[in-house]
Tab-separated table of C-alpha atoms and ligand atoms in Angstrom:
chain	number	residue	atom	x	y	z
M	396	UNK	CA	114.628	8.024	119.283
M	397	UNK	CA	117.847	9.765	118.410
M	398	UNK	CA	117.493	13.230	118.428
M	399	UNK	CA	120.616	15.489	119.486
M	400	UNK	CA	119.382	18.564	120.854
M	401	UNK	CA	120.438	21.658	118.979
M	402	UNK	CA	121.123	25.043	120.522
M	403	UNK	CA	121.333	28.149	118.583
M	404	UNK	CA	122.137	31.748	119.297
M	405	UNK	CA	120.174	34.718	116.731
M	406	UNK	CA	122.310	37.375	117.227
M	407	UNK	CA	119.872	39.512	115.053
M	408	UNK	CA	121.133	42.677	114.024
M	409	UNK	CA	124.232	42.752	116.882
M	410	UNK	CA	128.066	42.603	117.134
M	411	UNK	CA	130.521	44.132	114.832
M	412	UNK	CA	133.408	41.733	112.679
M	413	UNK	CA	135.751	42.158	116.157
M	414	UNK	CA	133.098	41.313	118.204
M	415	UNK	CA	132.072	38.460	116.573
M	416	UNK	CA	135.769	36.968	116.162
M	417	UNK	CA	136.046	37.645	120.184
M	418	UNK	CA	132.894	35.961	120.961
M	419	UNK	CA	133.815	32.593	118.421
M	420	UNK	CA	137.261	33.107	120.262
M	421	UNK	CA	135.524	32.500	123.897
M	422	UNK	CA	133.033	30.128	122.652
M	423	UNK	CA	135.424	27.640	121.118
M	424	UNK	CA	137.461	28.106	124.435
M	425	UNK	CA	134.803	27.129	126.621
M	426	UNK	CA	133.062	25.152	124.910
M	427	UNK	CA	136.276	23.056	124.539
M	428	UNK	CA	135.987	19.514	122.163
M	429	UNK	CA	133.522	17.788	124.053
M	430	UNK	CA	129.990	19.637	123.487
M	431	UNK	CA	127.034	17.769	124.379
M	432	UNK	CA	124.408	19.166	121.940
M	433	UNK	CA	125.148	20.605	118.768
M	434	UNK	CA	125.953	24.491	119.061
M	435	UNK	CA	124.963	26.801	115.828
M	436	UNK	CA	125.722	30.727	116.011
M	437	UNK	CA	124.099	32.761	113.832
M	438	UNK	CA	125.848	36.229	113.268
M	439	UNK	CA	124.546	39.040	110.883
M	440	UNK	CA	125.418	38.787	107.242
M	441	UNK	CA	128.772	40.995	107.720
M	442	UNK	CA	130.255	38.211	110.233
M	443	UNK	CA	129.750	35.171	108.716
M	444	UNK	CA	133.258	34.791	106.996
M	445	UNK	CA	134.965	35.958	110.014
M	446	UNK	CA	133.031	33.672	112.340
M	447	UNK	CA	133.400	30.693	109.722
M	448	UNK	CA	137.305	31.332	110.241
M	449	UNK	CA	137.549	31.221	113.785
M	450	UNK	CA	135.083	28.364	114.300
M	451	UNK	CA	137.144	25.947	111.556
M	452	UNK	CA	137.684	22.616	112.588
M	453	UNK	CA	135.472	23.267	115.733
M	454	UNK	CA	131.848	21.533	116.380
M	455	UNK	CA	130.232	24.552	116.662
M	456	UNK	CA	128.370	24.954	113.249
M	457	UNK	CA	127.521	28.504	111.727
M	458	UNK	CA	123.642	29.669	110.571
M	459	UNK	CA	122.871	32.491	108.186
M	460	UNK	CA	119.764	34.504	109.539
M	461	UNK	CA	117.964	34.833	106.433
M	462	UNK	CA	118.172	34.097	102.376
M	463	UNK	CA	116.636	34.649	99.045
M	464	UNK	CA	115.637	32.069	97.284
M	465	UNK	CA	116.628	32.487	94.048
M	466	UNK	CA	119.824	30.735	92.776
M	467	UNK	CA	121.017	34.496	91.207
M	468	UNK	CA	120.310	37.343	89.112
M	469	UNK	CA	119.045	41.101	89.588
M	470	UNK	CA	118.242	41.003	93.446
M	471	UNK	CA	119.311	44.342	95.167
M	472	UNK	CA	120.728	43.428	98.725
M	473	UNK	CA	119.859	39.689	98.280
M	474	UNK	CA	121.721	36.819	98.984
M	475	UNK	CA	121.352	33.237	97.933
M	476	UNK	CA	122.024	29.668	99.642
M	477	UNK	CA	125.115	28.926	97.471
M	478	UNK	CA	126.484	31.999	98.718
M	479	UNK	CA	125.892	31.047	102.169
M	480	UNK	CA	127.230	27.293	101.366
M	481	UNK	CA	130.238	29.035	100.407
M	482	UNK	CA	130.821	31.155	103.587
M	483	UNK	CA	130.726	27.958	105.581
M	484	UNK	CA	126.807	28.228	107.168
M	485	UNK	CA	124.889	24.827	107.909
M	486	UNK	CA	122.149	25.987	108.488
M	487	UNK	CA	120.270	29.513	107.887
M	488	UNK	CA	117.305	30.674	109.964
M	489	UNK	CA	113.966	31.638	108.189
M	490	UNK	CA	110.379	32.889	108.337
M	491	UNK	CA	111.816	34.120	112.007
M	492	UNK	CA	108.598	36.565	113.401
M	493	UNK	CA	110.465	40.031	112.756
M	494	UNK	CA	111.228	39.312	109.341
M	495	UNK	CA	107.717	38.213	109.383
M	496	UNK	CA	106.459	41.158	110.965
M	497	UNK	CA	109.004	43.863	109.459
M	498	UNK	CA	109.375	42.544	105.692
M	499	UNK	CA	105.833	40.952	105.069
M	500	UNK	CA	107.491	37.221	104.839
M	501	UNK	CA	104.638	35.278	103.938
M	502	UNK	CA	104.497	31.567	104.743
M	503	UNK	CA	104.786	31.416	100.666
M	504	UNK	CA	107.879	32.941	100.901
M	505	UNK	CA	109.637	30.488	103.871
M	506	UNK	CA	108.607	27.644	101.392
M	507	UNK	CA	110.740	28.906	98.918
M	508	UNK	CA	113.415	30.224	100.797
M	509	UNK	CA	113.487	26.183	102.838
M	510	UNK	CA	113.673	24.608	99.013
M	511	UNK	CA	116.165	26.635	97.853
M	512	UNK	CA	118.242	25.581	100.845
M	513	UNK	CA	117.832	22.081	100.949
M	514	UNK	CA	118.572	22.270	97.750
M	515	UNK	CA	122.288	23.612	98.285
M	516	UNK	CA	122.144	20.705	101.077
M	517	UNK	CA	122.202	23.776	103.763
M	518	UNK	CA	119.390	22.895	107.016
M	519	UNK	CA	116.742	25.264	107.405
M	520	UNK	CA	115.569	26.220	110.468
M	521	UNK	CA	111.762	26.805	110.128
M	522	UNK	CA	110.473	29.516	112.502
M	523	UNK	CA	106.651	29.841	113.545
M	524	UNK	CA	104.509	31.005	115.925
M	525	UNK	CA	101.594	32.456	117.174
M	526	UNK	CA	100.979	36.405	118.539
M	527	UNK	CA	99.444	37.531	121.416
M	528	UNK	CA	96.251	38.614	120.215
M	529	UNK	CA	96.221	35.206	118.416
M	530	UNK	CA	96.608	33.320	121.410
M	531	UNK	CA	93.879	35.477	123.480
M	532	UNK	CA	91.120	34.742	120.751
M	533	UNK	CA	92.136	31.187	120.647
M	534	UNK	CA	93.815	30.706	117.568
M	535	UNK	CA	97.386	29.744	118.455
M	536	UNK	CA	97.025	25.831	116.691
M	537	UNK	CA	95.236	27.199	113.732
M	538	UNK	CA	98.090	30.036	113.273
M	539	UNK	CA	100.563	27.271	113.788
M	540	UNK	CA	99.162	25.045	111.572
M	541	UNK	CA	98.625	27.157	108.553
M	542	UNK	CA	102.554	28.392	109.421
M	543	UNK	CA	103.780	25.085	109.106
M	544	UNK	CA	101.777	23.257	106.542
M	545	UNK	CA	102.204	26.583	104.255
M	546	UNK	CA	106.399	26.918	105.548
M	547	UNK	CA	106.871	23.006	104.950
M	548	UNK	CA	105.029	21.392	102.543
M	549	UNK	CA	106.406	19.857	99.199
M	550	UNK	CA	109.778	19.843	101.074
M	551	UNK	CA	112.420	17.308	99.641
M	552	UNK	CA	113.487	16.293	102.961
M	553	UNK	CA	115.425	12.914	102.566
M	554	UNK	CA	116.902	12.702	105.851
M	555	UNK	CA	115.259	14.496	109.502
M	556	UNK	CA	118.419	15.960	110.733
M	557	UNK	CA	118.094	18.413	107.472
M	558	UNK	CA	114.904	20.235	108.638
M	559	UNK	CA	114.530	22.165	111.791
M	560	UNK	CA	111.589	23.213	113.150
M	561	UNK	CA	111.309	26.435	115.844
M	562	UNK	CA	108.687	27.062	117.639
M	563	UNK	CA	108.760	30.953	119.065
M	564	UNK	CA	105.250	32.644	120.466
M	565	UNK	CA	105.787	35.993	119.182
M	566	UNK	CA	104.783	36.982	123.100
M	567	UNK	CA	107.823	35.728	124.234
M	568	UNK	CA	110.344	37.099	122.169
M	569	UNK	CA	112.293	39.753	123.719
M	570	UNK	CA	109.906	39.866	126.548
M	571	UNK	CA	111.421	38.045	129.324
M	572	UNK	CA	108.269	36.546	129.378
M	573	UNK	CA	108.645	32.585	128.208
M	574	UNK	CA	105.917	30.393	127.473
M	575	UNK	CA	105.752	27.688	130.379
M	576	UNK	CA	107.455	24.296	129.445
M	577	UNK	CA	103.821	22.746	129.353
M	578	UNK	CA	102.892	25.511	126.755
M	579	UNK	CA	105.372	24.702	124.376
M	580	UNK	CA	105.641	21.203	124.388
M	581	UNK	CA	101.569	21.747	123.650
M	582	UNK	CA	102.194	23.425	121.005
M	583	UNK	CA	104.993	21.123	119.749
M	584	UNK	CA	103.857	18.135	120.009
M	585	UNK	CA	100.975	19.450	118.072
M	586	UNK	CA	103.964	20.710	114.849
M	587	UNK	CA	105.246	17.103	115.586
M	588	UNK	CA	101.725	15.763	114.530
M	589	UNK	CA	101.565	18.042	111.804
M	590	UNK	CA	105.163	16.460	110.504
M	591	UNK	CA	103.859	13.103	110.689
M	592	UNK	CA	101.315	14.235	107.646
M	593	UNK	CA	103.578	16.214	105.775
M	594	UNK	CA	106.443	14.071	105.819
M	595	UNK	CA	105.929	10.389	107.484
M	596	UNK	CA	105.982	9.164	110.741
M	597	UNK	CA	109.455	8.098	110.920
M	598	UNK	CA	110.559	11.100	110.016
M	599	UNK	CA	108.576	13.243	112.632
M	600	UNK	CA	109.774	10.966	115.528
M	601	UNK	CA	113.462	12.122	114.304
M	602	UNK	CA	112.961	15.527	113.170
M	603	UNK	CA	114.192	18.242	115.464
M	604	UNK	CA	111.194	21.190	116.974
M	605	UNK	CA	112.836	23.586	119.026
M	606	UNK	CA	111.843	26.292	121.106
M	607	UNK	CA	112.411	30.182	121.129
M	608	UNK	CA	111.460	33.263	122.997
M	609	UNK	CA	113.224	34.407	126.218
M	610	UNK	CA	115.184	31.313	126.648
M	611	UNK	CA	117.946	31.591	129.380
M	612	UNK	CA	120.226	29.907	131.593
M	613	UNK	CA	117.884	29.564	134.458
M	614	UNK	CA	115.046	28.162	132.344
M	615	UNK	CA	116.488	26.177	129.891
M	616	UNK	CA	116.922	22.585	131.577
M	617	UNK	CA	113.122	22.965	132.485
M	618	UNK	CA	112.189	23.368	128.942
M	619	UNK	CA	114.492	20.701	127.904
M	620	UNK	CA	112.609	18.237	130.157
M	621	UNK	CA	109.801	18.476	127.847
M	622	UNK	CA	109.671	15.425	125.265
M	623	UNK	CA	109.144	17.516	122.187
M	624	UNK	CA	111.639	20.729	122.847
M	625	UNK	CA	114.807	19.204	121.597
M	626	UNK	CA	116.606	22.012	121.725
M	627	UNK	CA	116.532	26.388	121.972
M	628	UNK	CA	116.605	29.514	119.912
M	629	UNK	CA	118.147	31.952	121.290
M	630	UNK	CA	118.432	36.018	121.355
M	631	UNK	CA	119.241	38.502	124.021
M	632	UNK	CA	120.663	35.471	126.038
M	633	UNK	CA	123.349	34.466	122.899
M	634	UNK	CA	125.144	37.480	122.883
M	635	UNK	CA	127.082	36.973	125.607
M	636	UNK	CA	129.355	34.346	125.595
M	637	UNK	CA	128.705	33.199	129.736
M	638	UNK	CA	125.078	33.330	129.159
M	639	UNK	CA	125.316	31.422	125.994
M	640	UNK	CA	127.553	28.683	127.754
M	641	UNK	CA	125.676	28.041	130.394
M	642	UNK	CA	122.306	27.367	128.109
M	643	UNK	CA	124.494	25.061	126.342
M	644	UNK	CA	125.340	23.303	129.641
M	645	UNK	CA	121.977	23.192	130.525
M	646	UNK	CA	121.125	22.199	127.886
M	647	UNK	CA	121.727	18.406	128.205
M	648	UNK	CA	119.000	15.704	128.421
Z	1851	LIG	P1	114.943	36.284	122.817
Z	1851	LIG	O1	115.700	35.063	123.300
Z	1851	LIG	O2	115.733	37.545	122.952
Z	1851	LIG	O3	113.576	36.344	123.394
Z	1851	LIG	O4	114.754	36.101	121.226
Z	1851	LIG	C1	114.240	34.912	120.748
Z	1851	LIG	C2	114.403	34.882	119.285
Z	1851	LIG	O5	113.766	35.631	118.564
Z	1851	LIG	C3	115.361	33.927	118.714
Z	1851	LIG	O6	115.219	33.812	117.350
């Protein structure tokens, strides 16, 4: 089993072109060449070309934080994976729970927004997860289920490093409050299952599922202990560059 873990900081709607180009500017300086897992930022929209010239030549990859799926055409405010190809992302986050909860993104819609990636050979990384209320009545694998058969399947997925997989309980995003390490790899090795029908065996074992929602340096080497969690999404905790480090320290299996 070969799977590098992969740490990525959603910077959601924060930091201005400076601040991103001083953050990328620490990062790359800390972080020096030798990086144990791979590193992903994910700025807003704004800051991707600026962050895409500081982090040239680096290992630390950039991620887009949302996209539209169509190739072009009359889309108001849209933006499509070509477009984010050209910037210089890798990968671009979608289906995350606010757009979810704040723009209606159905799991219809994170199908079509993964395919149009993969097709511009940019990795998408698949967020799902269950809410509160959904946990209390005892639906958290059904939710997660529906999420990731409707999110995934029909996927041209040649190769398992192209598809990531993030696992954030809505209750733990933003919170402070982070699901245990035993109640996320539950709930992951449960997606990893689910892989294993959509895609093949193989593939599952090699696919990467990683884990969201109050992730931060003192909890991070306890989640990555977990077989399934191979690596972390990250918010509040990304958008400093210490904080961020250190995860990425801790990081290592
Ligand atoms: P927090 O780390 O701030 O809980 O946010 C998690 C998240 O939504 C990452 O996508």
């Amino acid at each position: 089993m070969s799977r590098t873990p992969l740490i990525v900081g959603n910077w959601k709607m924060h930091k201005t072109i400076p601040e991103t180009v001083d953050f990328c500017l620490r990062l790359k300086e800390e972080l020096g060449a030798a990086v144990g897992p791979r590193v992903a930022v994910a700025p807003p929209f704004t800051s991707l070309l600026a962050a895409a010239q500081v982090l040239k030549g680096t290992s630390i990859s950039l991620s887009a934080q949302d996209v539209f799926w169509a190739e072009g055409g009359a889309y108001t405010g849209e933006i499509s994976a070509k477009m984010l190809a050209e910037v210089g992302c890798r990968f671009t986050i979608v289906g995350h729970s606010e757009r979810r909860q704040y723009f209606h993104e159905t799991d219809e819609a994170v199908n079509k927004k993964a395919a149009a990636l993969i097709k511009e050979k940019l990795i998408p990384i698949v967020c799902l997860g269950e809410t509160l209320a959904q946990r209390q009545e005892g639906a958290a694998f059904a939710v997660v289920e529906k999420q990731t058969r409707g999110g995934l399947e029909g996927l041209a997925v040649k190769d398992p490093e192209n598809l990531v997989i993030a696992y954030e309980p809505v209750w733990a995003i933003g919170t402070g409050q982070t699901a245990t390490p035993e109640q996320a790899q539950e709930i992951q090795v449960f997606i990893r299952k689910l892989l294993e029908k959509i895609f093949s065996s193989p593939m599952a074992r090699e696919m990467r599922i990683i884990y969201g929602g109050s992730v931060k340096p003192e909890n991070i080497s306890e989640l990555m202990a977990m077989a399934d969690i191979d690596g972390a999404l990250v918010g509040g905790a990304s958008l400093q560059a210490d904080s961020f480090r250190q995860i990425i320290h801790g990081a290592i299996k």
